Amino acid sequence: QTITIPSGATKAVVTLIGGGGGGGLAGCGHSAPAGAGGGGVRKYLTSLTPGATLALTIGGAGGCGGGSGGTSTLASGNQSISTLTANGGGGAGGTGGTGSGGDINAAGEPSHNYGAGSSGAFMYGGSIDGRYGANTGGFGGGGGGGGTYPQGQTQGQAGGCEIFWYK
């Protein structure tokens, strides 16, 4: 995806979150681990040129049954910046994603042994109901809830990007 720097903007604060890992599948009489949260970065960008472009990729959600979340990146288009990377969280039983290239680089919450999905970096995303593995939405990066038999599991949340532009 191409992001165009708005007219008059020369600075920005970027928050980028990787996708959350998917929750595990429970067997008869057992609970399954939740997915881990996506990592994140927060970066203050300066010397931007209005009308120039940046390249944005949003990491996908980890699939049901323990798939890992995808990596989110913000990189140079025709505006030169250092690449920002927010790695996705591991699937059921996995570790939280990590971030790099930011002024602040944060890890997502690691997988819980069962129940509610883990939060992404900066506490974005997550799920509240472990029994059903319900995913509450919100701004990217939460891990999917771990299922309990026979309710199953949920996928993670896709990553996200939030940009505040300044003069």
N, CA and C of each residue as an Amber inpcrd file, in Angstrom:
protein
   501
   0.8450000  -1.1720000   0.0000000   0.0000000   0.0000000   0.0000000
   0.8930000   1.2390000   0.0000000   0.5180000   2.2400000  -0.7760000
   1.2750000   3.4830000  -0.8400000   0.5930000   4.5440000   0.0130000
   1.3660000   5.1830000   0.8830000   0.8870000   6.2630000   1.7400000
   1.4750000   7.5690000   1.2040000   0.6220000   8.5470000   0.9400000
   1.0920000   9.8580000   0.4770000   1.1360000  10.8270000   1.6540000
   2.2600000  11.5000000   1.8190000   2.4220000  12.4790000   2.8950000
   1.5310000  13.6810000   2.5680000   0.6380000  14.0660000   3.5000000
  -0.3240000  15.1330000   3.2180000   0.3300000  16.5040000   3.0230000
  -0.3910000  17.3680000   2.3470000   0.0390000  18.7440000   2.1320000
   0.2960000  19.4250000   3.4740000   1.4280000  20.0850000   3.5930000
   1.7720000  20.8190000   4.8120000   2.4470000  19.9880000   5.8900000
   2.4140000  18.6860000   5.7720000   3.0120000  17.8220000   6.8040000
   4.5060000  17.6420000   6.5530000   5.3100000  17.8550000   7.5980000
   6.7530000  17.6360000   7.4970000   7.2620000  16.7010000   8.5930000
   6.3760000  16.3180000   9.5120000   6.7230000  15.4240000  10.6240000
   5.5650000  14.4570000  10.8490000   5.8710000  13.3200000  11.4740000
   4.8260000  12.3460000  11.7830000   5.2470000  11.4870000  12.9710000
   4.2520000  10.9930000  13.6910000   4.4630000   9.9630000  14.7100000
   3.7520000   8.7160000  14.1990000   4.5090000   7.6230000  14.0770000
   3.9990000   6.3770000  13.5210000   3.9670000   5.3030000  14.6070000
   2.8420000   4.5920000  14.6870000   2.7500000   3.3780000  15.5040000
   2.4200000   2.2430000  14.5540000   3.2370000   1.1940000  14.5790000
   3.0970000   0.0580000  13.6670000   3.0770000  -1.2150000  14.4930000
   2.0900000  -2.0950000  14.2310000   1.9140000  -3.3280000  15.0010000
   1.8560000  -4.5280000  14.0500000   2.5510000  -5.6180000  14.3930000
   2.4880000  -6.8500000  13.6120000   1.2230000  -7.6370000  13.9180000
   0.8980000  -8.5910000  13.0730000  -0.2930000  -9.4200000  13.2570000
  -0.1710000 -10.3480000  14.4620000  -1.3090000 -10.6290000  15.0800000
  -1.3450000 -11.5490000  16.2250000  -1.4070000 -12.9990000  15.7880000
  -0.8140000 -13.8820000  16.5930000  -0.8370000 -15.3130000  16.3040000
  -2.2040000 -15.9210000  16.5860000  -2.5160000 -17.0040000  15.9070000
  -3.7990000 -17.6890000  16.0870000  -3.8100000 -18.5830000  17.3120000
  -4.9860000 -18.7250000  17.8940000  -5.1670000 -19.6130000  19.0490000
  -5.1700000 -21.0770000  18.6440000  -4.8400000 -21.9380000  19.5990000
  -4.7390000 -23.3730000  19.3300000  -6.0700000 -24.0890000  19.3710000
  -6.0860000 -25.2690000  18.8310000  -7.2710000 -26.1200000  18.8030000
  -7.2650000 -27.0430000  20.0170000  -8.3710000 -27.0320000  20.7520000
  -8.4660000 -27.8480000  21.9580000  -8.9410000 -29.2540000  21.6200000
  -8.3850000 -30.2180000  22.3400000  -8.8490000 -31.5860000  22.2240000
  -9.9070000 -31.8650000  23.2800000 -10.5090000 -33.0070000  23.2260000
 -11.5580000 -33.3890000  24.1550000 -11.0720000 -33.2770000  25.6030000
 -11.7560000 -32.4490000  26.3920000 -11.4200000 -32.3030000  27.7990000
 -10.2100000 -31.4310000  28.0810000  -9.6300000 -30.7920000  27.0660000
  -8.4340000 -29.9820000  27.2620000  -8.6550000 -28.5520000  26.7800000
  -7.8650000 -27.6430000  27.3020000  -7.8280000 -26.2720000  26.8030000
  -6.6090000 -26.1300000  25.9050000  -6.6330000 -25.1130000  25.0630000
  -5.5140000 -24.8860000  24.1370000  -4.8860000 -23.5260000  24.4060000
  -3.5910000 -23.3740000  24.0870000  -2.9380000 -22.0780000  24.2840000
  -3.4850000 -21.0100000  23.3370000  -3.4210000 -19.7730000  23.8030000
  -3.8050000 -18.6250000  22.9860000  -2.6530000 -18.2430000  22.0590000
  -2.9540000 -17.4190000  21.0630000  -1.9140000 -16.8750000  20.1950000
  -1.1870000 -15.7260000  20.8770000   0.0560000 -15.4890000  20.4780000
   0.8590000 -14.3950000  21.0340000   0.5710000 -13.0950000  20.2860000
   0.7920000 -11.9740000  20.9580000   0.5500000 -10.6610000  20.3640000
   1.6560000 -10.2270000  19.4260000   1.3040000  -9.3780000  18.4710000
   2.2740000  -8.8350000  17.5240000   3.1790000  -7.7930000  18.1610000
   4.4240000  -7.6980000  17.6840000   5.3590000  -6.6860000  18.1440000
   5.0200000  -5.3230000  17.5620000   5.7090000  -4.2850000  18.0410000
   5.3980000  -2.9510000  17.5530000   6.5690000  -1.9920000  17.6010000
   6.4170000  -0.9020000  16.8730000   7.3910000   0.1990000  16.8790000
   6.6420000   1.5200000  16.9450000   7.2770000   2.4820000  17.5580000
   6.7840000   3.8580000  17.5540000   7.9580000   4.7230000  17.1190000
   7.7280000   5.5800000  16.1210000   8.8130000   6.3630000  15.5280000
   8.3450000   7.7800000  15.2220000   9.2140000   8.7460000  15.5450000
   8.9970000  10.1470000  15.1990000   9.7870000  10.4280000  13.9380000
   9.0840000  10.7490000  12.8490000   9.7260000  11.0340000  11.5660000
   9.7970000  12.5450000  11.3540000  10.9140000  13.0200000  10.8390000
  11.0990000  14.4420000  10.5490000  11.5750000  14.6190000   9.1110000
  11.6350000  15.8620000   8.6680000  12.1310000  16.2120000   7.3310000
  11.3720000  15.5080000   6.2160000  10.0630000  15.3680000   6.3870000
   9.2330000  14.7430000   5.3590000   8.8610000  15.7740000   4.2950000
   8.6210000  15.3000000   3.0910000   8.2470000  16.1560000   1.9690000
   6.7860000  15.9100000   1.6110000   5.9300000  16.9260000   1.7540000
   4.5220000  16.7560000   1.3650000   4.3990000  16.2690000  -0.0770000
   3.4970000  15.3050000  -0.2950000   3.2980000  14.7320000  -1.6270000
   4.1800000  13.5360000  -1.9160000   5.2390000  13.3350000  -1.1210000
   6.0930000  12.1560000  -1.2950000   5.3620000  10.9230000  -0.7500000
   5.8940000   9.7400000  -1.0290000   5.2010000   8.5100000  -0.6430000
   6.0490000   7.6040000   0.2500000   5.3440000   6.7710000   1.0100000
   5.9290000   5.7170000   1.8380000   5.2510000   4.4020000   1.4660000
   5.9440000   3.2860000   1.6800000   5.4050000   1.9580000   1.3670000
   5.0100000   1.2510000   2.6570000   3.7270000   0.8840000   2.7710000
   3.1830000   0.2510000   3.9740000   2.7070000  -1.1620000   3.6720000
   3.1010000  -2.1000000   4.5210000   2.5920000  -3.4710000   4.4770000
   2.0410000  -3.7990000   5.8520000   0.8080000  -4.3030000   5.9200000
   0.1880000  -4.6880000   7.1900000   0.2180000  -6.2050000   7.3090000
   0.7700000  -6.7020000   8.4200000   0.8550000  -8.1380000   8.6530000
  -0.5080000  -8.7640000   8.8710000  -0.7090000  -9.9090000   8.2650000
  -1.9780000 -10.6200000   8.3850000  -2.1360000 -11.3030000   9.7330000
  -3.3660000 -11.6980000   9.9980000  -3.7040000 -12.4170000  11.2290000
  -3.2100000 -13.8550000  11.1510000  -2.7180000 -14.3790000  12.2800000
  -2.3730000 -15.7930000  12.3580000  -3.6380000 -16.6310000  12.2980000
  -3.6130000 -17.7030000  11.5550000  -4.7970000 -18.5280000  11.3510000
  -5.1750000 -19.3770000  12.5540000  -6.4350000 -19.8130000  12.5700000
  -6.9260000 -20.7120000  13.6050000  -6.0590000 -21.9670000  13.6430000
  -5.8630000 -22.4950000  14.8230000  -5.0620000 -23.6870000  14.9650000
  -3.5920000 -23.4030000  15.1950000  -3.2300000 -22.1330000  15.4270000
  -1.8650000 -21.8130000  15.8350000  -0.9670000 -21.1930000  14.8040000
  -1.5190000 -20.5680000  13.7660000  -0.6850000 -19.9030000  12.7640000
  -0.0490000 -18.6250000  13.3050000   1.1500000 -18.3080000  12.8490000
   1.8430000 -17.0890000  13.2600000   1.2790000 -15.8720000  12.5390000
   1.3220000 -14.7070000  13.2150000   0.9010000 -13.4490000  12.6010000
   1.9470000 -12.9500000  11.6230000   1.5330000 -12.1070000  10.6930000
   2.4320000 -11.5740000   9.6720000   3.1580000 -10.3180000  10.1200000
   4.2030000  -9.9700000   9.3880000   5.0420000  -8.8050000   9.6770000
   4.4950000  -7.5540000   9.0130000   4.4390000  -6.4500000   9.7720000
   4.0660000  -5.1410000   9.2350000   5.3340000  -4.3200000   9.0310000
   5.3930000  -3.5560000   7.9190000   6.5520000  -2.6980000   7.6660000
   6.1040000  -1.3410000   7.1270000   6.8970000  -0.3210000   7.4230000
   6.7760000   0.9900000   6.7850000   8.1700000   1.3140000   6.2790000
   8.2690000   1.5750000   4.9660000   9.5780000   1.7630000   4.3320000
   9.5260000   2.9260000   3.3440000  10.6820000   3.2250000   2.7680000
  10.7750000   4.2870000   1.7740000   9.9180000   3.9750000   0.5620000
   9.2260000   5.0100000   0.0850000   8.6530000   5.0190000  -1.2560000
   9.6000000   5.9190000  -2.0260000   9.1040000   7.1490000  -2.3950000
  10.0520000   8.1180000  -2.9280000  10.5100000   9.0920000  -1.8360000
   9.9930000   8.9070000  -0.5930000  10.4920000   9.6060000   0.5990000
  11.4250000   8.6340000   1.3160000  12.6500000   9.0360000   1.5760000
  13.6190000   8.1550000   2.2190000  13.4230000   8.1490000   3.7380000
  13.2070000   6.9550000   4.3020000  13.1590000   6.7530000   5.7570000
  13.8520000   5.4280000   6.0760000  14.2130000   5.2500000   7.3300000
  14.7030000   3.9430000   7.7770000  13.5020000   3.0160000   7.9130000
  13.6480000   1.7730000   7.4940000  12.5360000   0.8300000   7.5360000
  12.1340000   0.5110000   8.9710000  10.8190000   0.5510000   9.2170000
  10.2430000   0.1630000  10.5020000   9.6400000  -1.2240000  10.3330000
   9.9140000  -2.1210000  11.2830000   9.4340000  -3.5010000  11.1820000
   8.7840000  -3.9310000  12.4920000   7.5580000  -4.4530000  12.3910000
   6.8400000  -5.0120000  13.5380000   6.5000000  -6.4580000  13.2000000
   7.1960000  -7.3960000  13.8390000   7.0110000  -8.8170000  13.5430000
   5.7400000  -9.3560000  14.1930000   5.1380000 -10.3360000  13.5140000
   3.9250000 -10.9530000  14.0210000   4.2000000 -11.8380000  15.2300000
   3.1440000 -12.0470000  16.0170000   3.2310000 -12.9370000  17.1770000
   3.1800000 -14.3940000  16.7590000   3.7780000 -15.2450000  17.5720000
   3.7490000 -16.6800000  17.3060000   2.3590000 -17.2530000  17.5130000
   2.1060000 -18.3670000  16.8730000   0.8360000 -19.0590000  17.0600000
   0.7450000 -19.6340000  18.4640000  -0.2750000 -20.4270000  18.6930000
  -0.5480000 -21.0060000  20.0120000   0.7280000 -21.5280000  20.6610000
   1.0210000 -21.0520000  21.8620000   2.2160000 -21.4500000  22.5900000
   3.4540000 -20.6690000  22.2050000   3.3350000 -19.6870000  21.2990000
   4.4900000 -18.9590000  20.7820000   4.8610000 -17.7210000  21.5780000
   5.9480000 -17.0860000  21.1410000   6.4290000 -15.8590000  21.7770000
   5.8280000 -14.6460000  21.0830000   5.8240000 -13.5150000  21.7890000
   5.3340000 -12.2730000  21.2200000   6.2590000 -11.7850000  20.1190000
   5.6890000 -11.0870000  19.1310000   6.4850000 -10.5040000  18.0710000
   7.3750000  -9.3960000  18.6130000   8.3540000  -8.9850000  17.8280000
   9.2900000  -7.9340000  18.2210000   9.2130000  -6.7870000  17.2180000
   9.8090000  -5.6520000  17.5870000   9.8540000  -4.5030000  16.6990000
  11.2870000  -4.0460000  16.5020000  11.5530000  -3.3790000  15.3510000
  12.8790000  -2.8170000  15.1160000  12.7630000  -1.5770000  14.2380000
  13.7370000  -0.6750000  14.3910000  13.8010000   0.5380000  13.6030000
  13.0950000   1.7220000  14.2220000  12.4030000   1.5380000  15.3290000
  11.6660000   2.6240000  15.9500000  12.4590000   3.3470000  17.0210000
  11.9220000   4.4800000  17.4710000  12.4680000   5.1420000  18.6570000
  12.1340000   4.2930000  19.8840000  10.9850000   3.6280000  19.8220000
  10.5810000   2.6510000  20.8300000  10.2370000   1.3730000  20.0860000
  10.8600000   0.2640000  20.4780000  10.5790000  -1.0560000  19.9040000
  10.0250000  -1.9170000  21.0220000   8.8580000  -2.5210000  20.7870000
   8.1850000  -3.2540000  21.8600000   7.7950000  -4.6520000  21.4160000
   7.8070000  -5.5630000  22.3740000   7.3880000  -6.9390000  22.1120000
   5.9080000  -7.1040000  22.4200000   5.2690000  -7.9840000  21.6520000
   3.8980000  -8.3770000  21.9610000   3.9090000  -9.3280000  23.1480000
   2.7630000  -9.4710000  23.7760000   2.6240000 -10.3600000  24.9260000
   2.7620000 -11.8110000  24.4520000   3.5160000 -12.6520000  25.1920000
   3.6360000 -14.0580000  24.7850000   2.3180000 -14.8040000  24.9720000
   2.2480000 -15.9620000  24.3760000   1.0580000 -16.8040000  24.4780000
   0.7660000 -17.1600000  25.9320000  -0.5260000 -17.2190000  26.2460000
  -0.9720000 -17.7500000  27.5390000  -1.2040000 -19.2460000  27.3610000
  -1.1080000 -19.9950000  28.4430000  -1.3050000 -21.4450000  28.3510000
  -2.7020000 -21.8180000  27.8710000  -3.6700000 -20.9800000  28.1410000
  -5.0350000 -21.2250000  27.6790000  -5.8020000 -19.9160000  27.7970000
  -6.9320000 -19.8610000  27.1640000  -7.8410000 -18.7450000  27.3910000
  -7.6450000 -17.5720000  26.4690000  -7.8050000 -16.3780000  27.0500000
  -7.8650000 -15.1470000  26.2690000  -6.5990000 -14.9150000  25.4630000
  -6.7630000 -14.3280000  24.2810000  -5.6290000 -14.0110000  23.4160000
  -4.7420000 -12.9510000  24.0280000  -3.4850000 -12.9730000  23.6830000
  -2.4870000 -12.0490000  24.2190000  -2.5610000 -10.6970000  23.5150000
  -2.1920000  -9.6400000  24.2340000  -2.1990000  -8.2980000  23.6540000
  -0.9920000  -8.0830000  22.7590000  -1.1880000  -7.2600000  21.7270000
  -0.0780000  -6.8210000  20.9050000   0.7400000  -5.7720000  21.6460000
   1.8400000  -5.3560000  21.0540000   2.7000000  -4.3260000  21.6370000
   1.8830000  -3.0780000  21.9590000   2.2790000  -2.3590000  22.9760000
   1.6040000  -1.1430000  23.4420000   0.1670000  -1.4400000  23.8870000
  -0.1260000  -2.6990000  24.1830000  -1.4210000  -3.1530000  24.6880000
  -2.5600000  -3.0300000  23.6720000  -2.2550000  -3.0430000  22.3870000
  -3.2930000  -3.0270000  21.3690000  -3.8270000  -4.4360000  21.1590000
  -5.0990000  -4.5290000  20.8060000  -5.7020000  -5.8100000  20.4530000
  -5.9260000  -6.6860000  21.6660000  -5.9980000  -7.9830000  21.4400000
  -6.2460000  -8.9460000  22.5040000  -7.6750000  -9.4490000  22.4560000
  -7.9900000 -10.4340000  23.2660000  -9.3540000 -10.9390000  23.3450000
  -9.7180000 -11.1170000  24.8030000 -11.0010000 -11.1260000  25.0820000
 -11.4370000 -11.1430000  26.4750000 -12.0310000 -12.4610000  26.9160000
 -12.4390000 -13.3110000  26.0040000 -13.1450000 -14.5230000  26.4020000
 -12.3620000 -15.7480000  25.9760000 -11.6370000 -16.3400000  26.9010000
 -10.8310000 -17.5000000  26.5630000 -11.6550000 -18.7280000  26.2750000
 -12.7910000 -18.8780000  26.9470000 -13.5840000 -20.0730000  26.7590000
 -14.0020000 -20.2350000  25.3060000 -14.4210000 -19.1510000  24.7050000
 -14.8340000 -19.2170000  23.3150000 -13.7730000 -18.6650000  22.3710000
 -12.6800000 -18.1350000  22.9320000 -11.6360000 -17.5690000  22.0930000
 -12.1080000 -16.3380000  21.3430000 -13.0400000 -15.5810000  21.9250000
 -13.5980000 -14.4140000  21.2290000 -12.5280000 -13.3610000  21.0190000
 -12.5050000 -12.7750000  19.8410000 -11.5400000 -11.7370000  19.5220000
 -12.2800000 -10.4040000  19.4800000 -11.8570000  -9.4420000  20.2840000
 -12.6360000  -8.2230000  20.4780000 -12.3850000  -7.1330000  19.4620000
 -11.4990000  -7.3140000  18.5340000 -11.2350000  -6.2590000  17.5690000
 -10.3220000  -5.2030000  18.1650000 -10.4670000  -3.9760000  17.7310000
  -9.5750000  -2.9310000  18.1960000  -8.4190000  -2.7780000  17.2220000
  -7.4670000  -1.9580000  17.5750000  -6.3380000  -1.6560000  16.6960000
  -5.3190000  -2.7690000  16.7640000  -5.2180000  -3.5600000  15.7920000
  -4.3060000  -4.6330000  15.4610000  -3.4550000  -5.3190000  16.4970000
  -3.0210000  -6.5020000  16.1380000  -1.9350000  -7.1870000  16.8120000
  -2.2760000  -8.1340000  17.9200000  -3.5430000  -8.2980000  18.3010000
  -3.8790000  -9.2200000  19.3790000  -3.8300000 -10.6590000  18.9270000
  -3.4540000 -11.5490000  19.8380000  -3.4640000 -12.9700000  19.5430000
  -4.8630000 -13.5380000  19.6640000  -5.1430000 -14.6030000  18.9460000
  -6.4370000 -15.2690000  19.0330000  -6.5670000 -16.0330000  20.3330000
  -7.7880000 -16.1540000  20.8190000  -8.0400000 -16.9090000  22.0470000
  -7.8320000 -18.3940000  21.8440000  -7.3620000 -19.0620000  22.8810000
  -7.2410000 -20.5170000  22.8370000  -8.5880000 -21.1440000  23.1180000
  -8.9420000 -22.1770000  22.3920000 -10.2500000 -22.7930000  22.5560000
 -10.2950000 -23.7800000  23.7080000 -11.5050000 -24.0620000  24.1620000
 -11.7480000 -25.1700000  25.0640000 -12.7360000 -26.0880000  24.3620000
 -12.5640000 -27.3520000  24.5110000 -13.4260000 -28.3020000  23.8130000
 -14.8720000 -28.0950000  24.2510000 -15.8870000 -28.0360000  23.4070000
 -15.8310000 -28.1640000  21.9580000 -15.8710000 -26.8210000  21.2300000
 -15.5990000 -25.7050000  21.9090000 -15.7800000 -24.3940000  21.2970000
 -14.7470000 -24.0410000  20.2280000 -13.5870000 -24.6450000  20.2150000
 -12.6120000 -24.3660000  19.1720000 -11.7040000 -23.2030000  19.4960000
 -11.1900000 -22.5410000  18.4750000 -10.1660000 -21.5170000  18.6220000
 -10.4670000 -20.3610000  17.6890000  -9.7060000 -19.2840000  17.7930000
  -9.9070000 -18.1470000  16.8970000  -8.5910000 -17.7360000  16.2610000
  -8.7110000 -17.0340000  15.1410000  -7.5160000 -16.4740000  14.5140000
  -7.0850000 -15.2420000  15.2900000  -5.8510000 -14.8070000  15.0460000
  -5.3670000 -13.5730000  15.6440000  -5.9910000 -12.3700000  14.9510000
  -5.4950000 -11.1870000  15.2860000  -5.9240000  -9.9670000  14.6160000
  -4.8320000  -9.5310000  13.6430000  -5.2460000  -8.9530000  12.5210000
  -4.2620000  -8.3880000  11.5970000  -3.5310000  -7.2440000  12.2900000
  -2.3330000  -6.9440000  11.8310000  -1.5780000  -5.8170000  12.3680000
  -2.2430000  -4.4920000  12.0200000  -1.5810000  -3.3950000  12.3580000
  -2.1560000  -2.0850000  12.0820000  -1.0930000  -1.0040000  12.0460000
  -1.5000000   0.1470000  11.5340000  -0.6180000   1.3060000  11.4540000
  -1.4390000   2.5530000  11.7370000  -0.8820000   3.4160000  12.5680000
  -1.5260000   4.6840000  12.9080000  -0.4830000   5.7830000  12.7060000
  -0.8310000   6.8120000  11.9340000   0.1090000   7.9050000  11.6490000
  -0.5530000   9.2300000  11.9880000   0.1210000  10.0230000  12.8200000
  -0.3080000  11.3890000  13.1110000   0.6690000  12.3320000  12.4110000
   0.1430000  13.1990000  11.5560000   0.9550000  14.1070000  10.7430000
   1.0140000  15.4750000  11.4130000   2.1670000  16.1650000  11.2900000
   2.3820000  17.4870000  11.8810000   3.1010000  18.3970000  10.8960000
   2.9610000  19.7100000  11.1430000   3.7050000  20.7190000  10.3530000
   5.0510000  20.9410000  10.9630000
